[in-house]
XYZ file of C-alpha atoms in Angstrom:
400
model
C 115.271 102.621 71.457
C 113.776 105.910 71.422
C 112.403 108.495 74.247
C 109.667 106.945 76.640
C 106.953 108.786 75.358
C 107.686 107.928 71.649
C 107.676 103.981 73.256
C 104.507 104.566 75.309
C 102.953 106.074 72.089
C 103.952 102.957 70.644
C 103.013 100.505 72.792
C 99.537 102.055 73.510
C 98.675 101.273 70.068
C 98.700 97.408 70.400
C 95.847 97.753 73.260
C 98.057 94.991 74.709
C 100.647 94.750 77.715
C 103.838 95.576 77.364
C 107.189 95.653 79.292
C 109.601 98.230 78.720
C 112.610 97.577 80.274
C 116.162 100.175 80.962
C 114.234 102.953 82.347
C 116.543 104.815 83.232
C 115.849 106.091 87.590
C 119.351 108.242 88.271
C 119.592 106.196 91.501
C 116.475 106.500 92.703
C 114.857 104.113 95.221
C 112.600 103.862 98.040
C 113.760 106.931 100.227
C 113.108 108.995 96.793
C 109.921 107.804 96.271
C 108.779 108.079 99.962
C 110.284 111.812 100.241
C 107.829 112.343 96.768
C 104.882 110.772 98.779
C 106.291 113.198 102.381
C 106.482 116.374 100.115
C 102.421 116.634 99.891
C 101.292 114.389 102.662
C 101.408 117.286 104.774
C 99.712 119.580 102.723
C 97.355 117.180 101.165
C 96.159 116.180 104.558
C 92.330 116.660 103.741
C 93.189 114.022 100.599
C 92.201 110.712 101.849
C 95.436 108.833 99.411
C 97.473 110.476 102.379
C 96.911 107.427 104.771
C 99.676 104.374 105.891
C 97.491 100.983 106.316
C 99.329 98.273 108.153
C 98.226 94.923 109.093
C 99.221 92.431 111.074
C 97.151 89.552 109.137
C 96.898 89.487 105.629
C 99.306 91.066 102.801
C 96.346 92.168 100.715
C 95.153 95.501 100.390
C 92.097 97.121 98.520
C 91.534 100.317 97.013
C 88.086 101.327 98.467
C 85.738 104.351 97.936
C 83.382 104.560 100.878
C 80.981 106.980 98.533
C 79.730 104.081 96.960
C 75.971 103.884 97.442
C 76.262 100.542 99.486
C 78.316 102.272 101.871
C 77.587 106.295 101.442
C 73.850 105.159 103.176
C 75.523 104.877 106.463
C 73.370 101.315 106.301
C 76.685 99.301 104.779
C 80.309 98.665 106.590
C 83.840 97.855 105.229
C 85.735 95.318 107.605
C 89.284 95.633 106.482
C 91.903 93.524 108.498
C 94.249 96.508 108.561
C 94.355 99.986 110.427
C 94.774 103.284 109.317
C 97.973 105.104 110.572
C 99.651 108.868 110.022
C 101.680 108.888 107.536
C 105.442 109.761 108.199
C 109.181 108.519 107.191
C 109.265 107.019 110.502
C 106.001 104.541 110.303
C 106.693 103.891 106.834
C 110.480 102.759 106.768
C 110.240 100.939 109.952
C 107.620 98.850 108.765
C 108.162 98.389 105.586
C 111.874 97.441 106.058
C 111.316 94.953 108.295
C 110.611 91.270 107.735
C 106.275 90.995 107.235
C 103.860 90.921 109.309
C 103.446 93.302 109.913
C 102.792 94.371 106.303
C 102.725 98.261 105.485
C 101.364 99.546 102.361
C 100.541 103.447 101.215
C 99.452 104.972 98.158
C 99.170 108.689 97.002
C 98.440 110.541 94.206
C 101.038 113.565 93.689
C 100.241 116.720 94.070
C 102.334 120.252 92.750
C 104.879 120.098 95.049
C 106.244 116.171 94.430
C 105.547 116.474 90.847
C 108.054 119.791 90.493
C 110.212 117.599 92.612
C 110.082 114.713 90.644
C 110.427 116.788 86.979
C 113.740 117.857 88.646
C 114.938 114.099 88.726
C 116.965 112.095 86.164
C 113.796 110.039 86.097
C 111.123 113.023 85.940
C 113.278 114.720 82.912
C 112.617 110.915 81.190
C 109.066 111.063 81.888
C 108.518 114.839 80.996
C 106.541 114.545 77.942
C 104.499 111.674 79.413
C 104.220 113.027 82.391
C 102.346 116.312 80.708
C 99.653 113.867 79.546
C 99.019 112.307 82.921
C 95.680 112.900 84.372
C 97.493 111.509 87.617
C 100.541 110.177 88.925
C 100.564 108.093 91.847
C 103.552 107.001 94.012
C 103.418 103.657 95.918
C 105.496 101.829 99.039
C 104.798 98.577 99.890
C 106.107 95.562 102.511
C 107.601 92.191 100.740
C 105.076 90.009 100.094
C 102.160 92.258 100.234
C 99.589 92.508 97.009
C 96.691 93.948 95.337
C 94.015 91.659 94.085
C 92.469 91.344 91.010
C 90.961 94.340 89.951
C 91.017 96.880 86.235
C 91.898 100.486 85.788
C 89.759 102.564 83.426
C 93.122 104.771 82.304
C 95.923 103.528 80.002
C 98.362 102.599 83.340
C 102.252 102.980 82.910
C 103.633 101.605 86.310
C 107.633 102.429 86.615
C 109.385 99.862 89.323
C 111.755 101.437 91.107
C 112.332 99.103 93.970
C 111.673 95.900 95.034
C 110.309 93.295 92.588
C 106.415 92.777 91.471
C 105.330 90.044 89.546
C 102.011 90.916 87.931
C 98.846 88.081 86.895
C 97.273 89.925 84.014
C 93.714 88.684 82.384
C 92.192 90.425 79.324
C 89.094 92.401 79.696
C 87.166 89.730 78.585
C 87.974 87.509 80.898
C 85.466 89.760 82.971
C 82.550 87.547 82.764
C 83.940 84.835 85.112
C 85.334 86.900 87.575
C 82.636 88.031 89.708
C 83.587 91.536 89.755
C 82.079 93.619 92.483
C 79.499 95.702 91.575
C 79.444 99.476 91.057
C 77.757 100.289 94.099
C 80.364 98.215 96.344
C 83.109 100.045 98.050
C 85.415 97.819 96.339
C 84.031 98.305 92.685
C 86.875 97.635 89.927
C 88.042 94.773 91.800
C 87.479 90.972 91.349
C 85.415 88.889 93.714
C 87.763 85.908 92.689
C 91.273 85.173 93.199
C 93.044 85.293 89.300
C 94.026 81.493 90.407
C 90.923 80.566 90.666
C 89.181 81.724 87.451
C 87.905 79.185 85.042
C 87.033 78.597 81.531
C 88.654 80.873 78.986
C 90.343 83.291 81.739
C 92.564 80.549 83.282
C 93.631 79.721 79.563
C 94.634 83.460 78.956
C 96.413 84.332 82.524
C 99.849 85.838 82.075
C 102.470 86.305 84.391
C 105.175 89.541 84.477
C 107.891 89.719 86.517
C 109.225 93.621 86.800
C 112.118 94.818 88.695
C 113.902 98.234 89.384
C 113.691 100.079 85.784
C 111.600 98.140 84.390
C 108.139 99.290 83.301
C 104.536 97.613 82.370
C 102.084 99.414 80.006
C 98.275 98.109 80.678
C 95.460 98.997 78.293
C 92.601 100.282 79.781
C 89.960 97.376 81.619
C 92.908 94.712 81.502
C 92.880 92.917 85.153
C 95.920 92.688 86.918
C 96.367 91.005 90.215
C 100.167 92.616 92.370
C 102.525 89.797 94.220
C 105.291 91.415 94.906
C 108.587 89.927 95.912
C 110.211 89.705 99.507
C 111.939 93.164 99.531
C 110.447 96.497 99.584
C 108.805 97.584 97.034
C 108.792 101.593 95.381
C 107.254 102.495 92.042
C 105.445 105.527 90.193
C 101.711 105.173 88.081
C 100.827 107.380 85.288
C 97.207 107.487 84.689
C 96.733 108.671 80.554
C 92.920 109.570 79.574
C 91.338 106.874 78.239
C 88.485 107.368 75.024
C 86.372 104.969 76.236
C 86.089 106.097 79.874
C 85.224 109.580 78.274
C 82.464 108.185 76.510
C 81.339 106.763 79.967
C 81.502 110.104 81.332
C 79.963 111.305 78.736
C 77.152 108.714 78.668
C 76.675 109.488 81.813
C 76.064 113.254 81.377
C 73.785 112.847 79.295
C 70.408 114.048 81.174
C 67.239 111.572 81.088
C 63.906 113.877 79.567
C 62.350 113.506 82.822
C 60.172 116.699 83.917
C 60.190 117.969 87.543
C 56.312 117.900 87.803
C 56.473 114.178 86.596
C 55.609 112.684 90.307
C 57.907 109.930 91.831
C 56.002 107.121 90.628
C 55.673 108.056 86.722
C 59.908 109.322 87.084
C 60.925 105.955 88.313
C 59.107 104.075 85.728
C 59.978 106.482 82.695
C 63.963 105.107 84.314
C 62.969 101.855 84.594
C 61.805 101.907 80.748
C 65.319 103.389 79.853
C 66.789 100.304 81.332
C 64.788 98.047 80.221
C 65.498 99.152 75.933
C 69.368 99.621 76.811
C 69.772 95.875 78.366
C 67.349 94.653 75.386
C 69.344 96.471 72.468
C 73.033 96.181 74.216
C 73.415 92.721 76.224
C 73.390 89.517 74.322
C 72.504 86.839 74.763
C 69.726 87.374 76.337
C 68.710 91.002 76.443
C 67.554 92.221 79.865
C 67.109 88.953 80.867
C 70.404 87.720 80.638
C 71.857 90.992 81.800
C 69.945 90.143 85.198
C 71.077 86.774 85.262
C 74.735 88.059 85.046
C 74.086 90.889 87.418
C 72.963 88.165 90.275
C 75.371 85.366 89.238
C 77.897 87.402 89.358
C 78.180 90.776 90.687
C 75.057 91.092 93.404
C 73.866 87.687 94.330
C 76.480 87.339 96.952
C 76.108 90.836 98.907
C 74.758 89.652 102.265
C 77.681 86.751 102.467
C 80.523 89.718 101.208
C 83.109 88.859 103.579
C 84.611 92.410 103.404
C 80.753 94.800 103.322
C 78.928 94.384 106.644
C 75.198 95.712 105.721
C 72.809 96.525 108.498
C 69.847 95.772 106.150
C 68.841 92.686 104.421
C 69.390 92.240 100.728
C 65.848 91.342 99.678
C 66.796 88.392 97.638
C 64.185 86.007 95.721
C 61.749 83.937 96.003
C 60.685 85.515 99.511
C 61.677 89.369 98.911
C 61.671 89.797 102.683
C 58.017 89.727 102.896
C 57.741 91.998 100.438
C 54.444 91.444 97.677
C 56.296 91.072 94.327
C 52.443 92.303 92.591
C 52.270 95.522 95.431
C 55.427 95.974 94.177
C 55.017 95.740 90.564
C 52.596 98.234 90.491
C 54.644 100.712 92.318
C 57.944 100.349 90.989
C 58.176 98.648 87.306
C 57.645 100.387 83.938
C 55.105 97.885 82.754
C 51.395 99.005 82.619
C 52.275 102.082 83.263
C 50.408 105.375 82.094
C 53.300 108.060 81.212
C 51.940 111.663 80.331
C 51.210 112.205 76.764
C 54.455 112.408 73.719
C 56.723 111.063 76.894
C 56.720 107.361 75.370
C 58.278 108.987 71.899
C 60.991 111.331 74.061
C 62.065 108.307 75.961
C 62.280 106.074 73.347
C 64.324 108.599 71.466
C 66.768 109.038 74.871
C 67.441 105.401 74.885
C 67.934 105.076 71.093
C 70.803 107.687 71.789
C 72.349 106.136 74.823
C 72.545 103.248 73.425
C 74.278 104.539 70.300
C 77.081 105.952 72.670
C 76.886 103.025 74.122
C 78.251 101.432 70.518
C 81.100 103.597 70.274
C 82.981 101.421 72.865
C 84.150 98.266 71.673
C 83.318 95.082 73.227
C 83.672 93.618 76.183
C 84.367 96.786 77.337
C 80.817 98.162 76.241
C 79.103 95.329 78.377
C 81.190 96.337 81.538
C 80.056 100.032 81.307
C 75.978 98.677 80.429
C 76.856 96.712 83.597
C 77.764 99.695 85.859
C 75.282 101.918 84.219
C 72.124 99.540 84.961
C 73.114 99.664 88.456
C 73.298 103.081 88.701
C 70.293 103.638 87.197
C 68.433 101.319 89.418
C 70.173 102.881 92.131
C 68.705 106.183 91.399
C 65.228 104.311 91.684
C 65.342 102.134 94.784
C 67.093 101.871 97.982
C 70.161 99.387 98.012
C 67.758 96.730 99.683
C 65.677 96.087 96.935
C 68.630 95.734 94.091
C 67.697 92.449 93.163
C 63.858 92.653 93.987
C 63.787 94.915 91.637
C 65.748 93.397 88.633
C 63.414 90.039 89.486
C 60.588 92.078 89.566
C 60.440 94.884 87.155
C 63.589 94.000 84.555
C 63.698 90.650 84.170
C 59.734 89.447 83.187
């Protein structure tokens, strides 16, 4: 019993799913949700959510961000199996009501005018006090038998069905060292390399299964994986997004500015990073230190980049023992913090920087702390080499 934002209060306290079922939608269904999703397509035109994909080959679709640096270079390409179409009632109901393929999924979040619409509703007046929290809300259609792979949202995620049925795979977020999640810099970032049926070891042993239908709801923690099947009819439902702590830490962690000086040349700025790095991954990752960070990093998030199925690049990955021709000792010199001469008191400044990233680092709980290191190291190398030489440089300069 209660009002859903004294049970979401609840329920976000056990930092563990949890199905809420009787929600009460008014009569909503798909039309409703799709005349939310019409009410700001037109006027969020320049909002790239406001998009119909449709595909006549596989049910999955990804959430991608093309302003990831393996793509934002112009050097890296997404192959999708599915097109992009306009977005109207007619596209979407005549695809989506029909038996797949083709399969027709869109996705958008809700702007002022749906979300006055929607506080008008049955439903809305329901979600009013949650829905003052939101940082978003997002509104989703889908074909039958389409799904989302395996992928983590960084918000507390309150997903209300309101059509169709889903049955959702969940995983803990420490089941993230076996999945080989893509890495930061990968359009795709947030989502699993690995089917949630095929994960080993101590993820197979915690995989739970959900099965929602109209009314009901799913609360999911922050970081908890959850792969989408949903059933053979057409499926409608809302998101709410609520701020999570430890993505504002992130944010915060990463907003904190490195003590690097603007007459520093390129050389002495990259290795004054690299040095950074190199103490986080040492005082954060175990086992191992920066060594085993690296080993994880290739294993599992970069080592398979120039097989990706999905990322075309144009360059080569320079990936160990040859580096592409490149000298590892040329390369050494130029590029990794060791043996380096930094200008005088910057040793003592960037020790102290690192000492204090690291200690925001410890306000997030584990595993979630060693995702975040994860995506942080990357970025920071990012910042110090092209894409191409990723893993030459966490052989070369982080590892030894």
């Amino acid at each position: 019993g209660g009002s859903m934002a004294s049970i979401l209060a609840e329920v976000m306290e056990r930092e563990e799913p949890v199905v809420v079922e009787g929600v009460p939608l008014g009569g909503w269904g798909l039309q409703d949700v799709l005349a939310l999703i019409l009410a700001d397509a037109g006027q969020e035109a320049r909002n790239r959510s406001a998009k119909f994909m449709v595909s006549h080959d596989t049910p999955s679709f990804y959430y991608y961000d093309m302003r990831h640096p393996l793509t934002a270079s112009g050097k890296g390409k997404l192959k999708l199996e599915y097109s992009v179409t306009p977005l109207t009632e007619t596209a979407v109901t005549e695809t989506v009501t029909q038996p797949a393929p083709p399969f027709g999924y869109t996705s958008l979040q809700l702007g002022e005018r749906a979300m006055v619409r929607l506080g008008e509703t049955p439903l809305g007046k329901e979600l009013e006090s949650i829905l003052g929290r939101a940082t978003s809300v997002n509104a989703w259609i889908a074909s039958g038998r389409s799904r989302s792979p395996l992928h983590y949202d960084a918000s507390h995620n309150f997903m209300v069905a309101v059509s169709g049925r889903k049955t959702f795979l969940l995983l803990p977020p420490a089941a993230y060292a076996s999945l080989h999640l893509h890495s930061s810099l990968h359009p795709l970032h947030r989502a699993a390399q690995t089917d949630v049926r095929a994960a080993g070891g101590t993820a197979a042993a915690s995989l739970r299964s959900v099965d929602l239908g109209p009314g009901d709801a799913l609360y999911l923690p922050p970081y908890y994986f959850h792969q989408v099947e949903n059933g053979p009819a057409p499926i409608a439902a809302l998101n709410l997004y609520l701020p999570s702590d430890h993505a504002l830490a992130f944010a915060h962690i990463y907003s904190q500015p490195l003590p690097l000086q603007p007459d520093w040349p390129e050389v002495v700025q990259r290795v004054a990073v690299g040095q950074v790095v190199r103490g986080l991954a040492d005082r954060l990752w175990a086992p191992g230190g920066r060594r085993g960070l690296v080993r994880h990093l290739v294993d599992q998030r970069l080592g398979r980049l120039n097989d990706d199925p999905l990322l075309q690049l144009k360059y080569e990955v320079l990936y160990p023992p040859t580096y592409g021709g490149v000298d590892p000792g040329t390369y050494s010199a130029t590029h990794c913090p060791r043996g380096q001469v930094l200008p005088p008191g910057a040793q003592a400044t960037l020790s102290s920087a690192t000492e204090d990233l690291a200690n925001h680092f410890l306000f997030v709980p584990q595993p979630l702390r060693s995702i975040l290191l994860l995506d942080y190291i990357e970025g920071a190398v990012a910042s110090l080499v092209p894409p191409s030489h990723l893993l030459l440089y966490l052989h070369v300069c982080l590892a030894p």
